[in-house]
Amino acid sequence: MNSLTPFPGRGSDVVAFHRTELNVILSLYGRMVAAGEWRDYGISSLREVAVFSVFRRTAENPLYCIEKRPKLRNRQGEYAVISMEGQVLKRGHDLKTVLRVLERKLIRAVDD
């Protein structure tokens, strides 16, 4: 009775955000929602990448995708912020540093 049965098709080979990483991302998300810039998000956990997508409206394409690719940990860095057009805005090893590119947009939104 106490044993857990894994969900079919999902194994330990799936990349996911850790709780501390989600705390950092959701902190930024909350500030952007309060500023009226973002309204929805989605999380995907795949074999090679975990993606946190932010939306202005639910029915649209994501404004930004925050990706975690552990295979790039020793190269460019495992975290990246990608724009709606597919352009890599920032890539690096530290999530807080990578997310600063989006925090600059928060400062502009408040100043307007």
XYZ file of N, CA, C and O in Angstrom:
448
model
N 0.795 -1.208 0.000
C 0.000 0.000 0.000
C 0.833 1.266 0.000
O 0.416 2.243 -0.571
N 1.963 1.243 0.624
C 2.773 2.449 0.725
C 3.732 2.634 -0.441
O 4.440 3.615 -0.482
N 3.782 1.699 -1.365
C 4.698 1.847 -2.498
C 4.080 2.769 -3.543
O 2.873 2.783 -3.760
N 4.930 3.549 -4.179
C 4.493 4.478 -5.219
C 4.720 3.857 -6.576
O 5.768 3.283 -6.852
N 3.776 3.994 -7.443
C 3.896 3.513 -8.808
C 4.220 4.695 -9.704
O 3.486 5.683 -9.712
N 5.346 4.634 -10.442
C 5.687 5.764 -11.308
C 4.671 5.930 -12.424
O 4.067 4.971 -12.876
N 4.507 7.171 -12.840
C 3.599 7.488 -13.932
C 4.152 6.879 -15.216
O 5.336 6.993 -15.497
N 3.331 6.229 -16.020
C 3.826 5.592 -17.246
C 4.476 6.598 -18.178
O 3.961 7.689 -18.396
N 5.604 6.205 -18.735
C 6.291 7.067 -19.686
C 7.220 8.077 -19.051
O 7.972 8.746 -19.724
N 7.177 8.218 -17.749
C 8.049 9.167 -17.050
C 9.022 8.376 -16.181
O 8.637 7.513 -15.433
N 10.270 8.699 -16.300
C 11.264 8.013 -15.492
C 12.223 9.015 -14.890
O 11.981 10.215 -14.870
N 13.317 8.528 -14.398
C 14.302 9.402 -13.785
C 15.095 10.180 -14.834
O 15.877 11.043 -14.486
N 14.890 9.878 -16.109
C 15.612 10.559 -17.168
C 14.953 11.869 -17.597
O 15.363 12.490 -18.561
N 13.952 12.311 -16.875
C 13.254 13.546 -17.199
C 13.897 14.700 -16.425
O 14.160 14.602 -15.239
N 14.155 15.808 -17.111
C 14.728 16.998 -16.492
C 13.594 17.821 -15.887
O 12.561 18.025 -16.523
N 13.788 18.294 -14.663
C 12.775 19.113 -13.993
C 13.472 20.208 -13.184
O 14.657 20.097 -12.855
N 12.721 21.255 -12.887
C 13.241 22.311 -12.025
C 13.195 21.839 -10.581
O 12.235 21.207 -10.146
N 14.233 22.162 -9.828
C 14.279 21.875 -8.402
C 13.459 22.932 -7.669
O 13.208 24.014 -8.193
N 13.061 22.630 -6.465
C 12.231 23.544 -5.678
C 12.888 24.914 -5.510
O 12.222 25.956 -5.603
N 14.193 24.955 -5.256
C 14.866 26.249 -5.074
C 14.868 27.043 -6.384
O 14.750 28.274 -6.362
N 15.011 26.357 -7.512
C 14.961 27.037 -8.806
C 13.562 27.591 -9.058
O 13.414 28.733 -9.522
N 12.546 26.824 -8.734
C 11.170 27.298 -8.922
C 10.860 28.482 -8.012
O 10.129 29.389 -8.408
N 11.419 28.501 -6.811
C 11.205 29.644 -5.919
C 11.739 30.928 -6.542
O 11.090 31.976 -6.484
N 12.908 30.852 -7.158
C 13.503 32.025 -7.811
C 12.647 32.464 -8.995
O 12.340 33.650 -9.165
N 12.235 31.509 -9.809
C 11.436 31.826 -11.002
C 10.066 32.374 -10.605
O 9.606 33.383 -11.152
N 9.411 31.735 -9.638
C 8.070 32.178 -9.235
C 8.099 33.520 -8.514
O 7.119 34.268 -8.559
N 9.195 33.847 -7.875
C 9.337 35.171 -7.266
C 9.313 36.253 -8.344
O 8.608 37.258 -8.230
N 10.084 36.047 -9.406
C 10.066 36.982 -10.535
C 8.695 37.005 -11.198
O 8.169 38.069 -11.518
N 8.106 35.824 -11.376
C 6.785 35.731 -12.003
C 5.747 36.544 -11.212
O 4.967 37.293 -11.805
N 5.751 36.429 -9.912
C 4.805 37.176 -9.074
C 4.963 38.676 -9.224
O 3.976 39.416 -9.295
N 6.210 39.135 -9.296
C 6.440 40.577 -9.468
C 5.967 41.056 -10.839
O 5.417 42.154 -10.962
N 6.163 40.228 -11.863
C 5.724 40.604 -13.207
C 4.197 40.576 -13.325
O 3.621 41.388 -14.037
N 3.550 39.653 -12.638
C 2.082 39.627 -12.623
C 1.560 40.879 -11.927
O 0.617 41.526 -12.397
N 2.185 41.252 -10.811
C 1.771 42.452 -10.081
C 1.945 43.710 -10.932
O 1.167 44.655 -10.816
N 2.944 43.700 -11.816
C 3.172 44.842 -12.706
C 2.256 44.802 -13.924
O 2.238 45.734 -14.725
N 1.495 43.712 -14.093
C 0.564 43.598 -15.214
C 1.193 43.132 -16.517
O 0.563 43.201 -17.571
N 2.431 42.645 -16.456
C 3.133 42.221 -17.668
C 2.829 40.780 -18.053
O 2.728 40.465 -19.228
N 2.744 39.901 -17.074
C 2.511 38.479 -17.328
C 1.207 38.052 -16.681
O 0.791 38.616 -15.674
N 0.558 37.027 -17.275
C -0.718 36.578 -16.711
C -0.840 35.068 -16.549
O -1.734 34.602 -15.880
N 0.032 34.306 -17.183
C -0.090 32.850 -17.099
C 1.281 32.223 -17.309
O 2.201 32.868 -17.825
N 1.414 30.968 -16.897
C 2.666 30.255 -17.119
C 2.392 28.782 -17.369
O 1.306 28.283 -17.099
N 3.389 28.105 -17.889
C 3.318 26.666 -18.110
C 4.679 26.058 -17.842
O 5.708 26.688 -18.078
N 4.695 24.834 -17.343
C 5.943 24.134 -17.056
C 5.954 22.824 -17.836
O 4.984 22.072 -17.796
N 7.050 22.566 -18.518
C 7.225 21.313 -19.250
C 8.502 20.641 -18.766
O 9.539 21.291 -18.637
N 8.426 19.346 -18.513
C 9.592 18.556 -18.132
C 9.784 17.473 -19.188
O 8.965 16.567 -19.308
N 10.861 17.594 -19.945
C 11.139 16.665 -21.030
C 12.436 15.901 -20.753
O 13.036 16.060 -19.700
N 12.854 15.093 -21.690
C 14.056 14.278 -21.478
C 15.331 15.102 -21.342
O 16.178 14.800 -20.520
N 15.484 16.136 -22.155
C 16.728 16.905 -22.157
C 16.585 18.324 -21.622
O 17.582 19.002 -21.417
N 15.351 18.773 -21.440
C 15.151 20.166 -21.055
C 13.897 20.304 -20.193
O 12.909 19.608 -20.395
N 13.974 21.230 -19.242
C 12.801 21.664 -18.480
C 12.535 23.105 -18.900
O 13.472 23.906 -19.020
N 11.268 23.444 -19.142
C 10.924 24.764 -19.659
C 9.835 25.392 -18.793
O 8.816 24.765 -18.518
N 10.062 26.637 -18.379
C 9.060 27.450 -17.702
C 8.701 28.549 -18.695
O 9.522 29.419 -18.989
N 7.488 28.503 -19.227
C 7.046 29.471 -20.239
C 6.108 30.485 -19.596
O 5.249 30.115 -18.806
N 6.280 31.758 -19.951
C 5.399 32.805 -19.432
C 4.602 33.409 -20.574
O 5.113 33.576 -21.686
N 3.363 33.728 -20.282
C 2.419 34.217 -21.291
C 1.797 35.539 -20.858
O 1.562 35.765 -19.672
N 1.498 36.369 -21.831
C 0.702 37.567 -21.564
C -0.770 37.178 -21.516
O -1.525 37.630 -20.689
N -1.175 36.311 -22.437
C -2.528 35.741 -22.456
C -2.385 34.244 -22.676
O -1.484 33.799 -23.369
N -3.311 33.478 -22.149
C -3.217 32.020 -22.210
C -3.196 31.488 -23.636
O -2.490 30.545 -23.942
N -3.941 32.086 -24.526
C -4.085 31.570 -25.879
C -2.934 31.950 -26.804
O -2.919 31.560 -27.955
N -1.970 32.703 -26.329
C -0.871 33.160 -27.167
C 0.338 32.246 -27.048
O 0.386 31.350 -26.222
N 1.321 32.532 -27.881
C 2.628 31.894 -27.735
C 3.319 32.500 -26.516
O 3.034 33.646 -26.149
N 4.247 31.780 -25.909
C 4.916 32.333 -24.725
C 5.760 33.562 -25.062
O 6.384 33.627 -26.121
N 5.748 34.528 -24.146
C 6.609 35.703 -24.293
C 8.068 35.309 -24.114
O 8.938 35.729 -24.868
N 8.323 34.520 -23.070
C 9.673 34.071 -22.741
C 9.622 32.625 -22.277
O 8.627 32.192 -21.697
N 10.701 31.925 -22.514
C 10.883 30.570 -21.995
C 12.170 30.554 -21.189
O 13.211 31.014 -21.664
N 12.069 30.056 -19.977
C 13.239 29.873 -19.130
C 13.565 28.388 -19.191
O 12.758 27.561 -18.797
N 14.738 28.062 -19.729
C 15.096 26.667 -19.954
C 16.210 26.219 -19.021
O 17.096 26.994 -18.678
N 16.134 24.943 -18.673
C 17.195 24.283 -17.912
C 17.644 23.089 -18.728
O 16.862 22.176 -18.987
N 18.906 23.119 -19.183
C 19.486 22.019 -19.966
C 20.757 21.544 -19.248
O 21.838 22.088 -19.467
N 20.641 20.511 -18.417
C 21.803 20.039 -17.653
C 22.986 19.604 -18.513
O 24.127 19.685 -18.068
N 22.759 19.178 -19.743
C 23.868 18.761 -20.608
C 24.796 19.921 -20.955
O 25.951 19.716 -21.303
N 24.301 21.154 -20.871
C 25.121 22.332 -21.177
C 25.794 22.912 -19.933
O 26.399 23.978 -20.008
N 25.684 22.220 -18.809
C 26.213 22.711 -17.533
C 27.692 23.067 -17.632
O 28.131 24.092 -17.110
N 28.477 22.255 -18.300
C 29.920 22.487 -18.374
C 30.329 23.330 -19.579
O 31.507 23.585 -19.771
N 29.387 23.748 -20.382
C 29.692 24.564 -21.562
C 29.215 25.991 -21.344
O 29.818 26.747 -20.616
N 28.091 26.367 -21.974
C 27.593 27.744 -21.881
C 26.842 28.003 -20.585
O 26.610 29.135 -20.217
N 26.400 26.963 -19.918
C 25.574 27.099 -18.727
C 24.234 26.438 -18.961
O 23.726 26.418 -20.088
N 23.676 25.886 -17.903
C 22.455 25.094 -18.079
C 21.180 25.921 -18.134
O 20.136 25.404 -18.499
N 21.223 27.204 -17.789
C 20.018 28.044 -17.792
C 20.042 29.014 -18.967
O 21.095 29.539 -19.327
N 18.864 29.274 -19.528
C 18.759 30.227 -20.636
C 17.385 30.875 -20.625
O 16.400 30.262 -20.226
N 17.340 32.134 -21.048
C 16.081 32.844 -21.263
C 15.973 33.062 -22.763
O 16.877 33.614 -23.390
N 14.853 32.596 -23.320
C 14.649 32.659 -24.761
C 13.409 33.497 -25.050
O 12.363 33.324 -24.413
N 13.506 34.403 -26.015
C 12.389 35.274 -26.370
C 11.372 34.541 -27.229
O 11.597 33.416 -27.669
N 10.247 35.211 -27.499
C 9.183 34.646 -28.324
C 9.684 34.320 -29.735
O 9.234 33.373 -30.353
N 10.641 35.087 -30.225
C 11.182 34.874 -31.566
C 12.224 33.759 -31.607
O 12.721 33.421 -32.670
N 12.595 33.212 -30.469
C 13.589 32.149 -30.411
C 15.001 32.630 -30.142
O 15.943 31.846 -30.137
N 15.169 33.923 -29.909
C 16.480 34.496 -29.641
C 16.879 34.219 -28.192
O 16.084 34.443 -27.272
N 18.102 33.752 -27.976
C 18.614 33.531 -26.623
C 19.012 34.892 -26.060
O 19.946 35.532 -26.548
N 18.291 35.347 -25.041
C 18.564 36.650 -24.436
C 19.714 36.589 -23.451
O 20.494 37.522 -23.329
N 19.804 35.475 -22.717
C 20.860 35.318 -21.723
C 21.036 33.836 -21.439
O 20.062 33.091 -21.375
N 22.258 33.404 -21.284
C 22.570 32.018 -20.941
C 23.661 32.049 -19.880
O 24.543 32.900 -19.923
N 23.586 31.123 -18.924
C 24.618 31.107 -17.903
C 24.473 29.954 -16.925
O 23.597 29.099 -17.057
N 25.354 29.967 -15.933
C 25.419 28.908 -14.937
C 24.568 29.200 -13.703
O 24.182 28.286 -12.983
N 24.284 30.476 -13.457
C 23.535 30.879 -12.262
C 22.158 31.397 -12.680
O 22.055 32.333 -13.474
N 21.103 30.795 -12.135
C 19.738 31.143 -12.530
C 19.403 32.598 -12.218
O 18.811 33.294 -13.045
N 19.775 33.083 -11.050
C 19.463 34.471 -10.679
C 20.111 35.462 -11.643
O 19.504 36.459 -12.023
N 21.338 35.178 -12.040
C 22.040 36.049 -12.986
C 21.361 36.034 -14.351
O 21.200 37.077 -14.979
N 20.940 34.866 -14.791
C 20.280 34.745 -16.093
C 18.942 35.480 -16.087
O 18.583 36.136 -17.065
N 18.213 35.426 -14.984
C 16.892 36.058 -14.914
C 16.953 37.578 -14.814
O 15.936 38.246 -14.989
N 18.136 38.127 -14.576
C 18.257 39.592 -14.498
C 17.845 40.273 -15.797
O 17.400 41.408 -15.785
N 17.992 39.571 -16.920
C 17.583 40.151 -18.202
C 16.081 40.430 -18.208
O 15.624 41.392 -18.831
N 15.299 39.650 -17.494
C 13.856 39.877 -17.400
C 13.523 40.902 -16.317
O 12.533 41.613 -16.431
N 14.339 40.993 -15.274
C 14.101 41.975 -14.222
C 14.277 43.388 -14.742
O 13.625 44.313 -14.281
N 15.144 43.573 -15.738
C 15.297 44.894 -16.351
C 14.000 45.344 -16.990
O 13.648 46.511 -16.969
N 13.272 44.410 -17.553
C 11.976 44.725 -18.154
C 10.965 45.117 -17.093
O 10.090 45.938 -17.331
N 11.087 44.574 -15.891
C 10.220 44.935 -14.786
C 10.471 46.371 -14.356
O 9.536 47.126 -14.119
N 11.716 46.784 -14.318
C 12.053 48.161 -13.945
C 11.483 49.133 -14.964
O 10.898 50.160 -14.604
N 11.570 48.806 -16.247
C 10.991 49.673 -17.284
C 9.470 49.734 -17.163
O 8.883 50.782 -17.350
N 8.822 48.625 -16.835
C 7.372 48.599 -16.737
C 6.882 49.479 -15.602
O 5.872 50.140 -15.707
N 7.609 49.526 -14.512
C 7.208 50.337 -13.364
C 7.467 51.813 -13.633
O 6.708 52.670 -13.240
N 8.570 52.122 -14.336
C 8.924 53.514 -14.597
C 8.003 54.183 -15.613
O 7.864 55.385 -15.610
N 7.386 53.425 -16.504
C 6.545 54.021 -17.573
C 5.379 54.771 -17.069
O 4.756 54.762 -16.179
